[in-house]
PDB file of C-alpha atoms in Angstrom:
ATOM      1  CA  MET A  28      18.114 -20.896  22.887  1.00  0.00           C
ATOM      2  CA  ASN A  29      19.166 -21.830  19.349  1.00  0.00           C
ATOM      3  CA  THR A  30      19.225 -20.026  16.012  1.00  0.00           C
ATOM      4  CA  ALA A  31      17.389 -22.583  13.851  1.00  0.00           C
ATOM      5  CA  VAL A  32      14.239 -21.611  11.980  1.00  0.00           C
ATOM      6  CA  TYR A  33      11.582 -24.241  12.683  1.00  0.00           C
ATOM      7  CA  LEU A  34       9.080 -25.067   9.944  1.00  0.00           C
ATOM      8  CA  ILE A  35       5.610 -26.301  10.869  1.00  0.00           C
ATOM      9  CA  HIS A  36       3.604 -27.812   8.032  1.00  0.00           C
ATOM     10  CA  ALA A  37      -0.144 -27.856   8.780  1.00  0.00           C
ATOM     11  CA  GLY A  38      -1.498 -28.615   5.324  1.00  0.00           C
ATOM     12  CA  GLY A  39      -3.278 -26.335   2.892  1.00  0.00           C
ATOM     13  CA  THR A  40      -2.598 -25.598  -0.761  1.00  0.00           C
ATOM     14  CA  PHE A  41       1.156 -25.193  -0.189  1.00  0.00           C
ATOM     15  CA  GLY A  42       1.722 -28.929   0.352  1.00  0.00           C
ATOM     16  CA  SER A  43      -1.147 -30.280  -1.718  1.00  0.00           C
ATOM     17  CA  HIS A  44      -0.957 -32.503  -4.773  1.00  0.00           C
ATOM     18  CA  GLY A  45      -3.209 -34.369  -7.179  1.00  0.00           C
ATOM     19  CA  THR A  46      -6.527 -33.710  -8.884  1.00  0.00           C
ATOM     20  CA  PRO A  47      -8.499 -32.594  -6.975  1.00  0.00           C
ATOM     21  CA  LEU A  48      -5.888 -31.084  -4.654  1.00  0.00           C
ATOM     22  CA  SER A  49      -5.459 -32.569  -1.189  1.00  0.00           C
ATOM     23  CA  PRO A  50      -2.663 -32.140   1.397  1.00  0.00           C
ATOM     24  CA  LEU A  51       0.203 -34.640   1.252  1.00  0.00           C
ATOM     25  CA  SER A  52       1.147 -36.360   4.486  1.00  0.00           C
ATOM     26  CA  ALA A  53       4.117 -35.016   6.421  1.00  0.00           C
ATOM     27  CA  ASP A  54       6.122 -38.163   5.611  1.00  0.00           C
ATOM     28  CA  GLU A  55       5.669 -37.524   1.891  1.00  0.00           C
ATOM     29  CA  PHE A  56       5.968 -33.748   1.756  1.00  0.00           C
ATOM     30  CA  LEU A  57       8.525 -32.705   4.392  1.00  0.00           C
ATOM     31  CA  PRO A  58      11.517 -34.560   2.867  1.00  0.00           C
ATOM     32  CA  ILE A  59      10.830 -32.819  -0.447  1.00  0.00           C
ATOM     33  CA  LEU A  60      10.534 -29.443   1.275  1.00  0.00           C
ATOM     34  CA  GLN A  61      13.686 -29.990   3.359  1.00  0.00           C
ATOM     35  CA  ALA A  62      15.697 -30.995   0.287  1.00  0.00           C
ATOM     36  CA  HIS A  63      14.532 -27.880  -1.579  1.00  0.00           C
ATOM     37  CA  CYS A  64      15.455 -25.687   1.399  1.00  0.00           C
ATOM     38  CA  ARG A  65      18.967 -27.178   1.496  1.00  0.00           C
ATOM     39  CA  ILE A  66      19.435 -26.338  -2.177  1.00  0.00           C
ATOM     40  CA  LYS A  67      17.924 -22.843  -2.105  1.00  0.00           C
ATOM     41  CA  LEU A  68      18.990 -21.755   1.396  1.00  0.00           C
ATOM     42  CA  PRO A  69      22.172 -23.717   2.139  1.00  0.00           C
ATOM     43  CA  ASN A  70      23.476 -21.293   4.778  1.00  0.00           C
ATOM     44  CA  ILE A  71      20.352 -21.225   6.949  1.00  0.00           C
ATOM     45  CA  ASP A  72      19.747 -23.759   9.712  1.00  0.00           C
ATOM     46  CA  ILE A  73      16.212 -24.995   8.997  1.00  0.00           C
ATOM     47  CA  ALA A  74      14.520 -27.693  11.050  1.00  0.00           C
ATOM     48  CA  THR A  75      10.991 -29.100  11.064  1.00  0.00           C
ATOM     49  CA  LEU A  76       8.601 -29.752  13.929  1.00  0.00           C
ATOM     50  CA  SER A  77       6.609 -32.957  13.884  1.00  0.00           C
ATOM     51  CA  ASN A  78       2.930 -32.081  13.570  1.00  0.00           C
ATOM     52  CA  LYS A  79      -0.100 -34.356  13.277  1.00  0.00           C
ATOM     53  CA  ILE A  80      -2.468 -31.630  12.049  1.00  0.00           C
ATOM     54  CA  ILE A  81      -2.151 -31.845   8.274  1.00  0.00           C
ATOM     55  CA  LYS A  82      -5.465 -30.864   6.710  1.00  0.00           C
ATOM     56  CA  ASP A  83      -7.337 -28.459   4.503  1.00  0.00           C
ATOM     57  CA  SER A  84      -7.568 -25.308   6.589  1.00  0.00           C
ATOM     58  CA  SER A  85     -11.329 -25.059   6.070  1.00  0.00           C
ATOM     59  CA  THR A  86     -11.630 -28.012   8.474  1.00  0.00           C
ATOM     60  CA  LEU A  87      -9.528 -26.536  11.291  1.00  0.00           C
ATOM     61  CA  THR A  88     -11.210 -26.264  14.710  1.00  0.00           C
ATOM     62  CA  PRO A  89     -10.486 -24.435  17.980  1.00  0.00           C
ATOM     63  CA  SER A  90      -8.858 -27.656  19.241  1.00  0.00           C
ATOM     64  CA  ASP A  91      -6.488 -27.601  16.246  1.00  0.00           C
ATOM     65  CA  PHE A  92      -5.629 -23.979  16.972  1.00  0.00           C
ATOM     66  CA  VAL A  93      -4.733 -24.851  20.570  1.00  0.00           C
ATOM     67  CA  GLN A  94      -2.677 -27.892  19.512  1.00  0.00           C
ATOM     68  CA  LEU A  95      -0.617 -25.768  17.107  1.00  0.00           C
ATOM     69  CA  TYR A  96      -0.160 -23.208  19.877  1.00  0.00           C
ATOM     70  CA  GLY A  97       1.032 -26.007  22.175  1.00  0.00           C
ATOM     71  CA  LEU A  98       3.476 -27.284  19.550  1.00  0.00           C
ATOM     72  CA  ILE A  99       5.113 -23.856  19.373  1.00  0.00           C
ATOM     73  CA  LEU A 100       5.169 -23.540  23.176  1.00  0.00           C
ATOM     74  CA  GLN A 101       6.910 -26.885  23.583  1.00  0.00           C
ATOM     75  CA  ALA A 102       9.560 -25.977  21.016  1.00  0.00           C
ATOM     76  CA  TYR A 103      10.006 -22.569  22.664  1.00  0.00           C
ATOM     77  CA  ALA A 104      10.560 -24.253  26.050  1.00  0.00           C
ATOM     78  CA  LYS A 105      13.402 -26.237  24.439  1.00  0.00           C
ATOM     79  CA  GLY A 106      15.085 -23.108  23.083  1.00  0.00           C
ATOM     80  CA  GLY A 107      13.382 -22.493  19.747  1.00  0.00           C
ATOM     81  CA  ARG A 108      12.666 -18.858  18.989  1.00  0.00           C
ATOM     82  CA  LYS A 109      12.092 -18.609  15.230  1.00  0.00           C
ATOM     83  CA  PHE A 110       9.133 -20.331  13.585  1.00  0.00           C
ATOM     84  CA  VAL A 111       7.391 -20.419  10.203  1.00  0.00           C
ATOM     85  CA  LEU A 112       3.932 -21.986  10.099  1.00  0.00           C
ATOM     86  CA  ILE A 113       2.606 -23.126   6.717  1.00  0.00           C
ATOM     87  CA  THR A 114      -1.170 -23.456   6.563  1.00  0.00           C
ATOM     88  CA  GLY A 115      -4.085 -23.114   4.185  1.00  0.00           C
ATOM     89  CA  THR A 116      -5.299 -19.698   3.160  1.00  0.00           C
ATOM     90  CA  ASP A 117      -8.990 -20.231   3.998  1.00  0.00           C
ATOM     91  CA  THR A 118      -8.500 -19.850   7.754  1.00  0.00           C
ATOM     92  CA  LEU A 119      -4.950 -18.476   7.796  1.00  0.00           C
ATOM     93  CA  SER A 120      -6.074 -15.084   9.113  1.00  0.00           C
ATOM     94  CA  PHE A 121      -8.189 -16.662  11.867  1.00  0.00           C
ATOM     95  CA  LEU A 122      -5.320 -18.862  13.078  1.00  0.00           C
ATOM     96  CA  ALA A 123      -2.802 -16.031  12.812  1.00  0.00           C
ATOM     97  CA  ALA A 124      -4.924 -13.692  14.937  1.00  0.00           C
ATOM     98  CA  PHE A 125      -5.435 -16.389  17.578  1.00  0.00           C
ATOM     99  CA  LEU A 126      -1.702 -17.119  17.802  1.00  0.00           C
ATOM    100  CA  ALA A 127      -0.873 -13.405  17.925  1.00  0.00           C
ATOM    101  CA  HIS A 128      -2.894 -13.098  21.134  1.00  0.00           C
ATOM    102  CA  ALA A 129      -1.874 -16.444  22.601  1.00  0.00           C
ATOM    103  CA  LEU A 130       1.855 -15.743  22.156  1.00  0.00           C
ATOM    104  CA  LYS A 131       1.726 -12.026  22.860  1.00  0.00           C
ATOM    105  CA  ASP A 132       3.865 -12.068  26.004  1.00  0.00           C
ATOM    106  CA  LEU A 133       6.706 -14.167  24.538  1.00  0.00           C
ATOM    107  CA  THR A 134       8.510 -11.053  23.391  1.00  0.00           C
ATOM    108  CA  ASP A 135      11.615 -12.788  22.018  1.00  0.00           C
ATOM    109  CA  LEU A 136       9.631 -15.150  19.786  1.00  0.00           C
ATOM    110  CA  SER A 137       9.295 -14.788  16.033  1.00  0.00           C
ATOM    111  CA  LEU A 138       6.439 -16.543  14.255  1.00  0.00           C
ATOM    112  CA  VAL A 139       5.546 -15.978  10.607  1.00  0.00           C
ATOM    113  CA  ILE A 140       2.400 -17.620   9.224  1.00  0.00           C
ATOM    114  CA  THR A 141       2.243 -18.182   5.489  1.00  0.00           C
ATOM    115  CA  GLY A 142       0.736 -20.328   2.762  1.00  0.00           C
ATOM    116  CA  SER A 143       0.272 -20.106  -0.971  1.00  0.00           C
ATOM    117  CA  MET A 144      -2.330 -19.816  -3.681  1.00  0.00           C
ATOM    118  CA  GLN A 145      -0.637 -22.533  -5.738  1.00  0.00           C
ATOM    119  CA  PRO A 146       1.028 -25.758  -4.553  1.00  0.00           C
ATOM    120  CA  LEU A 147       4.802 -26.002  -4.310  1.00  0.00           C
ATOM    121  CA  LEU A 148       4.598 -29.141  -6.473  1.00  0.00           C
ATOM    122  CA  ILE A 149       3.106 -29.446  -9.950  1.00  0.00           C
ATOM    123  CA  SER A 150      -0.247 -30.910  -9.029  1.00  0.00           C
ATOM    124  CA  ASP A 151      -0.923 -33.214 -11.982  1.00  0.00           C
ATOM    125  CA  GLU A 152       2.538 -34.783 -12.406  1.00  0.00           C
ATOM    126  CA  ALA A 153       2.927 -38.266 -10.947  1.00  0.00           C
ATOM    127  CA  VAL A 154       6.569 -37.617 -10.042  1.00  0.00           C
ATOM    128  CA  TYR A 155       6.837 -34.885  -7.415  1.00  0.00           C
ATOM    129  CA  THR A 156       8.290 -31.859  -9.213  1.00  0.00           C
ATOM    130  CA  ILE A 157       8.769 -28.312  -7.906  1.00  0.00           C
ATOM    131  CA  ASP A 158       6.572 -25.779  -9.716  1.00  0.00           C
ATOM    132  CA  ASP A 159       8.838 -22.814 -10.426  1.00  0.00           C
ATOM    133  CA  HIS A 160       5.818 -20.659 -11.302  1.00  0.00           C
ATOM    134  CA  SER A 161       4.066 -21.192  -7.957  1.00  0.00           C
ATOM    135  CA  ASP A 162       4.006 -18.513  -5.291  1.00  0.00           C
ATOM    136  CA  ALA A 163       4.736 -21.141  -2.632  1.00  0.00           C
ATOM    137  CA  TRP A 164       8.523 -20.901  -2.540  1.00  0.00           C
ATOM    138  CA  MET A 165       8.501 -17.091  -2.749  1.00  0.00           C
ATOM    139  CA  ASN A 166       6.235 -16.910   0.310  1.00  0.00           C
ATOM    140  CA  LEU A 167       8.242 -19.458   2.286  1.00  0.00           C
ATOM    141  CA  ALA A 168      11.627 -17.895   1.508  1.00  0.00           C
ATOM    142  CA  ALA A 169      10.356 -14.450   2.515  1.00  0.00           C
ATOM    143  CA  SER A 170       8.849 -15.914   5.711  1.00  0.00           C
ATOM    144  CA  ILE A 171      12.124 -17.552   6.710  1.00  0.00           C
ATOM    145  CA  SER A 172      13.957 -14.270   6.109  1.00  0.00           C
ATOM    146  CA  ASP A 173      11.406 -12.332   8.156  1.00  0.00           C
ATOM    147  CA  ALA A 174      11.486 -14.871  10.992  1.00  0.00           C
ATOM    148  CA  MET A 175      15.218 -14.265  11.257  1.00  0.00           C
ATOM    149  CA  ALA A 176      14.895 -10.462  11.156  1.00  0.00           C
ATOM    150  CA  HIS A 177      11.868  -9.685  13.366  1.00  0.00           C
ATOM    151  CA  THR A 178      10.264 -10.610  16.652  1.00  0.00           C
ATOM    152  CA  GLY A 179       6.507 -10.849  16.922  1.00  0.00           C
ATOM    153  CA  VAL A 180       3.734 -12.724  15.153  1.00  0.00           C
ATOM    154  CA  PHE A 181       3.180 -11.915  11.490  1.00  0.00           C
ATOM    155  CA  VAL A 182       1.573 -13.017   8.254  1.00  0.00           C
ATOM    156  CA  GLN A 183       3.775 -13.104   5.161  1.00  0.00           C
ATOM    157  CA  PHE A 184       2.099 -13.232   1.769  1.00  0.00           C
ATOM    158  CA  ALA A 185       3.071 -11.936  -1.676  1.00  0.00           C
ATOM    159  CA  GLU A 186       6.175 -10.201  -0.306  1.00  0.00           C
ATOM    160  CA  LYS A 187       4.149  -8.331   2.324  1.00  0.00           C
ATOM    161  CA  LEU A 188       4.861  -8.751   6.027  1.00  0.00           C
ATOM    162  CA  MET A 189       1.656  -7.970   7.931  1.00  0.00           C
ATOM    163  CA  ASP A 190       0.613  -7.774  11.565  1.00  0.00           C
ATOM    164  CA  ALA A 191      -1.040 -11.102  12.382  1.00  0.00           C
ATOM    165  CA  LEU A 192      -3.668  -9.449  14.585  1.00  0.00           C
ATOM    166  CA  ASP A 193      -5.767  -8.307  11.652  1.00  0.00           C
ATOM    167  CA  THR A 194      -5.362  -9.664   8.136  1.00  0.00           C
ATOM    168  CA  GLN A 195      -8.050 -10.688   5.697  1.00  0.00           C
ATOM    169  CA  LYS A 196      -8.155 -12.841   2.579  1.00  0.00           C
ATOM    170  CA  ILE A 197      -9.804 -10.783  -0.154  1.00  0.00           C
ATOM    171  CA  ASN A 198      -8.980 -12.734  -3.316  1.00  0.00           C
ATOM    172  CA  ASN A 199      -9.197 -16.473  -4.004  1.00  0.00           C
ATOM    173  CA  GLN A 200      -7.228 -16.423  -7.275  1.00  0.00           C
ATOM    174  CA  ASP A 201      -4.537 -13.733  -7.196  1.00  0.00           C
ATOM    175  CA  HIS A 202      -1.184 -14.321  -5.514  1.00  0.00           C
ATOM    176  CA  ASP A 203      -1.636 -11.052  -3.617  1.00  0.00           C
ATOM    177  CA  ALA A 204      -4.594 -12.491  -1.742  1.00  0.00           C
ATOM    178  CA  PHE A 205      -4.356 -10.818   1.680  1.00  0.00           C
ATOM    179  CA  VAL A 206      -4.633  -7.335   3.101  1.00  0.00           C
ATOM    180  CA  GLY A 207      -3.484  -6.149   6.498  1.00  0.00           C
ATOM    181  CA  LYS A 208      -1.300  -3.648   8.291  1.00  0.00           C
ATOM    182  CA  VAL A 209       2.017  -3.915   6.451  1.00  0.00           C
ATOM    183  CA  ILE A 210       5.156  -3.875   8.579  1.00  0.00           C
ATOM    184  CA  THR A 211       7.711  -1.509   7.094  1.00  0.00           C
ATOM    185  CA  HIS A 212      10.185  -1.240   9.984  1.00  0.00           C
ATOM    186  CA  LYS A 213      13.507  -2.983   9.567  1.00  0.00           C
ATOM    187  CA  LYS A 214      13.196  -4.239  13.117  1.00  0.00           C
ATOM    188  CA  THR A 215      10.060  -4.636  15.136  1.00  0.00           C
ATOM    189  CA  ASN A 216       9.130  -6.289  18.397  1.00  0.00           C
ATOM    190  CA  ARG A 217       5.580  -7.077  19.354  1.00  0.00           C
ATOM    191  CA  SER A 218       2.525  -6.098  17.406  1.00  0.00           C
ATOM    192  CA  VAL A 219       2.142  -2.540  16.146  1.00  0.00           C
ATOM    193  CA  PHE A 220      -1.597  -2.828  15.645  1.00  0.00           C
ATOM    194  CA  ASN A 221      -3.921  -0.758  17.829  1.00  0.00           C
ATOM    195  CA  GLU A 222      -6.247  -3.305  19.387  1.00  0.00           C
ATOM    196  CA  ALA A 223      -9.949  -2.608  19.712  1.00  0.00           C
ATOM    197  CA  PHE A 224     -12.017  -4.285  22.436  1.00  0.00           C
ATOM    198  CA  GLU A 225     -10.028  -4.841  25.596  1.00  0.00           C
ATOM    199  CA  TYR A 226      -9.575  -7.694  28.038  1.00  0.00           C
ATOM    200  CA  ASN A 227      -7.112  -8.570  30.754  1.00  0.00           C
ATOM    201  CA  SER A 228      -4.474 -10.937  29.381  1.00  0.00           C
ATOM    202  CA  PRO A 229      -2.345 -12.034  32.327  1.00  0.00           C
ATOM    203  CA  HIS A 230       1.367 -12.605  31.833  1.00  0.00           C
ATOM    204  CA  HIS A 231       2.413 -16.231  32.270  1.00  0.00           C
ATOM    205  CA  THR A 232       5.807 -17.889  32.288  1.00  0.00           C
ATOM    206  CA  ILE A 233       6.450 -20.602  29.724  1.00  0.00           C
ATOM    207  CA  ASN A 234       5.917 -23.249  32.418  1.00  0.00           C
ATOM    208  CA  ASP A 235       2.579 -21.659  33.330  1.00  0.00           C
ATOM    209  CA  LYS A 236       1.560 -21.731  29.684  1.00  0.00           C
ATOM    210  CA  LEU A 237       2.521 -25.375  29.275  1.00  0.00           C
ATOM    211  CA  ALA A 238       0.638 -26.304  32.440  1.00  0.00           C
ATOM    212  CA  GLN A 239      -2.434 -24.497  31.105  1.00  0.00           C
ATOM    213  CA  LEU A 240      -2.527 -26.458  27.837  1.00  0.00           C
ATOM    214  CA  PRO A 241      -4.746 -29.356  29.001  1.00  0.00           C
ATOM    215  CA  THR A 242      -7.337 -26.874  30.287  1.00  0.00           C
ATOM    216  CA  LEU A 243      -7.267 -24.916  27.038  1.00  0.00           C
ATOM    217  CA  LEU A 244      -7.699 -28.101  25.000  1.00  0.00           C
ATOM    218  CA  ASN A 245     -10.651 -29.155  27.126  1.00  0.00           C
ATOM    219  CA  HIS A 246     -12.276 -25.733  26.790  1.00  0.00           C
ATOM    220  CA  ALA A 247     -11.664 -25.750  23.031  1.00  0.00           C
ATOM    221  CA  LYS A 248     -13.694 -28.964  22.671  1.00  0.00           C
ATOM    222  CA  HIS A 249     -16.711 -27.214  24.189  1.00  0.00           C
ATOM    223  CA  THR A 250     -16.399 -23.758  22.673  1.00  0.00           C
ATOM    224  CA  GLN A 251     -18.713 -22.426  19.998  1.00  0.00           C
ATOM    225  CA  ILE A 252     -18.322 -18.944  18.535  1.00  0.00           C
ATOM    226  CA  THR A 253     -21.251 -17.985  16.342  1.00  0.00           C
ATOM    227  CA  ALA A 254     -21.049 -15.369  13.611  1.00  0.00           C
ATOM    228  CA  ILE A 255     -24.217 -13.675  12.395  1.00  0.00           C
ATOM    229  CA  TYR A 256     -23.774 -11.980   9.036  1.00  0.00           C
ATOM    230  CA  CYS A 257     -26.247  -9.171   8.602  1.00  0.00           C
ATOM    231  CA  LEU A 258     -28.335  -9.018   5.426  1.00  0.00           C
ATOM    232  CA  PRO A 259     -31.140  -6.643   4.432  1.00  0.00           C
ATOM    233  CA  ASN A 260     -33.727  -8.694   6.319  1.00  0.00           C
ATOM    234  CA  ASP A 261     -36.421  -7.779   8.772  1.00  0.00           C
ATOM    235  CA  VAL A 262     -35.045  -7.423  12.306  1.00  0.00           C
ATOM    236  CA  LYS A 263     -36.994 -10.560  13.270  1.00  0.00           C
ATOM    237  CA  ASN A 264     -34.428 -12.578  11.335  1.00  0.00           C
ATOM    238  CA  LEU A 265     -31.642 -11.342  13.618  1.00  0.00           C
ATOM    239  CA  GLU A 266     -33.826 -11.940  16.679  1.00  0.00           C
ATOM    240  CA  HIS A 267     -34.438 -15.516  15.556  1.00  0.00           C
ATOM    241  CA  GLN A 268     -30.744 -16.238  15.020  1.00  0.00           C
ATOM    242  CA  LEU A 269     -29.907 -15.047  18.521  1.00  0.00           C
ATOM    243  CA  THR A 270     -32.510 -17.402  19.989  1.00  0.00           C
ATOM    244  CA  GLN A 271     -30.999 -20.393  18.148  1.00  0.00           C
ATOM    245  CA  LEU A 272     -27.506 -20.284  19.645  1.00  0.00           C
ATOM    246  CA  HIS A 273     -25.752 -23.553  20.452  1.00  0.00           C
ATOM    247  CA  ASP A 274     -25.743 -24.553  24.130  1.00  0.00           C
ATOM    248  CA  ASP A 275     -21.935 -24.292  24.135  1.00  0.00           C
ATOM    249  CA  ALA A 276     -21.970 -20.802  22.587  1.00  0.00           C
ATOM    250  CA  LYS A 277     -19.458 -18.625  24.396  1.00  0.00           C
ATOM    251  CA  ALA A 278     -19.521 -15.645  22.046  1.00  0.00           C
ATOM    252  CA  VAL A 279     -21.425 -14.114  19.152  1.00  0.00           C
ATOM    253  CA  ILE A 280     -19.820 -11.968  16.473  1.00  0.00           C
ATOM    254  CA  LEU A 281     -22.264  -9.620  14.765  1.00  0.00           C
ATOM    255  CA  ILE A 282     -20.932  -8.871  11.276  1.00  0.00           C
ATOM    256  CA  ALA A 283     -22.686  -5.585  10.723  1.00  0.00           C
ATOM    257  CA  PHE A 284     -23.205  -3.126   7.890  1.00  0.00           C
ATOM    258  CA  GLY A 285     -20.937  -0.153   7.255  1.00  0.00           C
ATOM    259  CA  LYS A 286     -19.472   1.242  10.449  1.00  0.00           C
ATOM    260  CA  GLY A 287     -21.258  -1.286  12.634  1.00  0.00           C
ATOM    261  CA  ASN A 288     -24.879  -0.505  11.858  1.00  0.00           C
ATOM    262  CA  LEU A 289     -27.645  -2.943  12.805  1.00  0.00           C
ATOM    263  CA  PRO A 290     -31.442  -2.894  12.830  1.00  0.00           C
ATOM    264  CA  SER A 291     -32.892  -2.581  16.330  1.00  0.00           C
ATOM    265  CA  SER A 292     -36.026  -3.610  18.175  1.00  0.00           C
ATOM    266  CA  GLN A 293     -37.135  -3.896  21.773  1.00  0.00           C
ATOM    267  CA  THR A 294     -36.989  -7.690  21.492  1.00  0.00           C
ATOM    268  CA  LEU A 295     -33.438  -7.563  20.134  1.00  0.00           C
ATOM    269  CA  LYS A 296     -32.330  -5.308  22.988  1.00  0.00           C
ATOM    270  CA  GLN A 297     -33.850  -7.708  25.486  1.00  0.00           C
ATOM    271  CA  LEU A 298     -32.078 -10.672  23.882  1.00  0.00           C
ATOM    272  CA  LEU A 299     -28.743  -8.867  24.093  1.00  0.00           C
ATOM    273  CA  GLU A 300     -29.320  -8.147  27.786  1.00  0.00           C
ATOM    274  CA  GLU A 301     -30.130 -11.827  28.362  1.00  0.00           C
ATOM    275  CA  LEU A 302     -26.906 -12.897  26.645  1.00  0.00           C
ATOM    276  CA  GLN A 303     -24.968 -10.461  28.779  1.00  0.00           C
ATOM    277  CA  ALA A 304     -26.546 -11.970  31.905  1.00  0.00           C
ATOM    278  CA  LYS A 305     -25.490 -15.451  30.702  1.00  0.00           C
ATOM    279  CA  LYS A 306     -21.936 -14.136  30.183  1.00  0.00           C
ATOM    280  CA  VAL A 307     -22.081 -14.814  26.448  1.00  0.00           C
ATOM    281  CA  MET A 308     -19.853 -12.248  24.770  1.00  0.00           C
ATOM    282  CA  VAL A 309     -21.366 -10.287  21.875  1.00  0.00           C
ATOM    283  CA  ILE A 310     -18.926  -8.405  19.664  1.00  0.00           C
ATOM    284  CA  CYS A 311     -19.753  -6.204  16.702  1.00  0.00           C
ATOM    285  CA  THR A 312     -17.458  -5.851  13.707  1.00  0.00           C
ATOM    286  CA  THR A 313     -18.044  -4.746  10.126  1.00  0.00           C
ATOM    287  CA  MET A 314     -18.367  -6.730   6.921  1.00  0.00           C
ATOM    288  CA  CYS A 315     -16.222  -4.059   5.218  1.00  0.00           C
ATOM    289  CA  ALA A 316     -12.580  -4.965   4.605  1.00  0.00           C
ATOM    290  CA  PHE A 317     -11.386  -1.473   5.521  1.00  0.00           C
ATOM    291  CA  GLY A 318     -12.359   1.351   7.851  1.00  0.00           C
ATOM    292  CA  GLY A 319     -13.515  -0.457  10.979  1.00  0.00           C
ATOM    293  CA  ILE A 320     -16.537   0.583  13.012  1.00  0.00           C
ATOM    294  CA  SER A 321     -17.528   3.736  14.826  1.00  0.00           C
ATOM    295  CA  THR A 322     -20.361   5.172  16.882  1.00  0.00           C
ATOM    296  CA  ASP A 323     -21.109   7.970  14.405  1.00  0.00           C
ATOM    297  CA  TYR A 324     -24.523   6.602  13.497  1.00  0.00           C
ATOM    298  CA  ALA A 325     -27.488   6.052  15.778  1.00  0.00           C
ATOM    299  CA  ALA A 326     -28.161   2.913  13.718  1.00  0.00           C
ATOM    300  CA  GLY A 327     -25.065   1.328  15.241  1.00  0.00           C
ATOM    301  CA  SER A 328     -24.334   3.065  18.523  1.00  0.00           C
ATOM    302  CA  TRP A 329     -27.535   1.847  20.263  1.00  0.00           C
ATOM    303  CA  GLN A 330     -26.201  -1.707  20.756  1.00  0.00           C
ATOM    304  CA  TYR A 331     -23.342  -0.735  23.073  1.00  0.00           C
ATOM    305  CA  GLN A 332     -25.839   0.127  25.813  1.00  0.00           C
ATOM    306  CA  TYR A 333     -26.799  -3.562  25.887  1.00  0.00           C
ATOM    307  CA  GLY A 334     -23.461  -5.230  26.493  1.00  0.00           C
ATOM    308  CA  VAL A 335     -22.164  -5.412  22.926  1.00  0.00           C
ATOM    309  CA  GLN A 336     -18.420  -4.833  22.559  1.00  0.00           C
ATOM    310  CA  ALA A 337     -17.015  -2.905  19.608  1.00  0.00           C
ATOM    311  CA  SER A 338     -14.181  -4.368  17.551  1.00  0.00           C
ATOM    312  CA  HIS A 339     -12.166  -2.397  15.037  1.00  0.00           C
ATOM    313  CA  LEU A 340     -10.527  -5.623  13.899  1.00  0.00           C
ATOM    314  CA  GLY A 341     -11.823  -7.444  10.837  1.00  0.00           C
ATOM    315  CA  ILE A 342     -13.845 -10.648  10.947  1.00  0.00           C
ATOM    316  CA  ALA A 343     -10.855 -12.995  11.251  1.00  0.00           C
ATOM    317  CA  GLY A 344      -9.053 -10.742  13.721  1.00  0.00           C
ATOM    318  CA  THR A 345     -12.156 -10.469  15.867  1.00  0.00           C
ATOM    319  CA  TYR A 346     -12.596 -14.249  15.864  1.00  0.00           C
ATOM    320  CA  GLY A 347      -8.966 -14.933  16.806  1.00  0.00           C
ATOM    321  CA  LYS A 348      -9.029 -12.509  19.699  1.00  0.00           C
ATOM    322  CA  THR A 349     -12.437 -13.703  20.893  1.00  0.00           C
ATOM    323  CA  LEU A 350     -11.401 -17.364  20.822  1.00  0.00           C
ATOM    324  CA  TRP A 351      -8.298 -16.712  22.910  1.00  0.00           C
ATOM    325  CA  GLN A 352     -10.340 -14.677  25.352  1.00  0.00           C
ATOM    326  CA  VAL A 353     -13.113 -17.240  25.872  1.00  0.00           C
ATOM    327  CA  LEU A 354     -10.610 -20.089  26.265  1.00  0.00           C
ATOM    328  CA  GLN A 355      -9.144 -18.292  29.260  1.00  0.00           C
TER     329      GLN A 355
END
């Protein structure tokens, strides 16, 4: 085991440049980032992990999620324990939730996922120049500090350290773009978030996890998770969407109104029973950023008699947990 903090650059706004913005390659960006770290944080041992996934986060796939997971596993097997992952904000919460579940039983690992709303470099200058007004360095510096002080999987954004299991991007302009359960303890190990729908997550040694990687990657290539966002439509619209699922669909996330309310019909109930028989998971969450779901209303509680699982996590948190579960 060593004390270095390993940086993983996976693209996103943080390392983007030009007009319009696009991620710089690792060969271009990492030397600039390393040089800035040596100047600003001269007493901290910071290393980088070679990573081929450098892209806008809106184009990330389940296979990319698994490859980033594998990159961290391989470094962990060689003694690395502290990691900071830089990615784009569009799918940051989805990736963070997935990694929180995938790495849950590595209790001495610290992983902080971060990004920025503005690039580290001034985007329209031909010569690469650090933008002192960007939020990028503030987020990275705080993430490195938190990776050294905590164990667990977290999201760091706008000087807030949050549980990676359930964060959500709520603003696409402000630096304080994410909400989540803020970690206030000086020291913490493992997640402090109360998980919602349950599943058996077996404990594996690091060698078991590494051996499982090829299977996970293969499953990821053939995994589709469909989200159905409820709108004030006739129930036939929801029925139709459930009949149009991809052949590789492994799970459906119903993004419901309020506390998990959905329209109902006999046909819809039958479709849910058929999905249960096919072992396609159906999970209900809420489109609301806060409050979660409950069974207080008849308009929502009916679905749980037909195999639907309730999630008190947000949309991204529900996706991350569901993806890890179906890949197993």
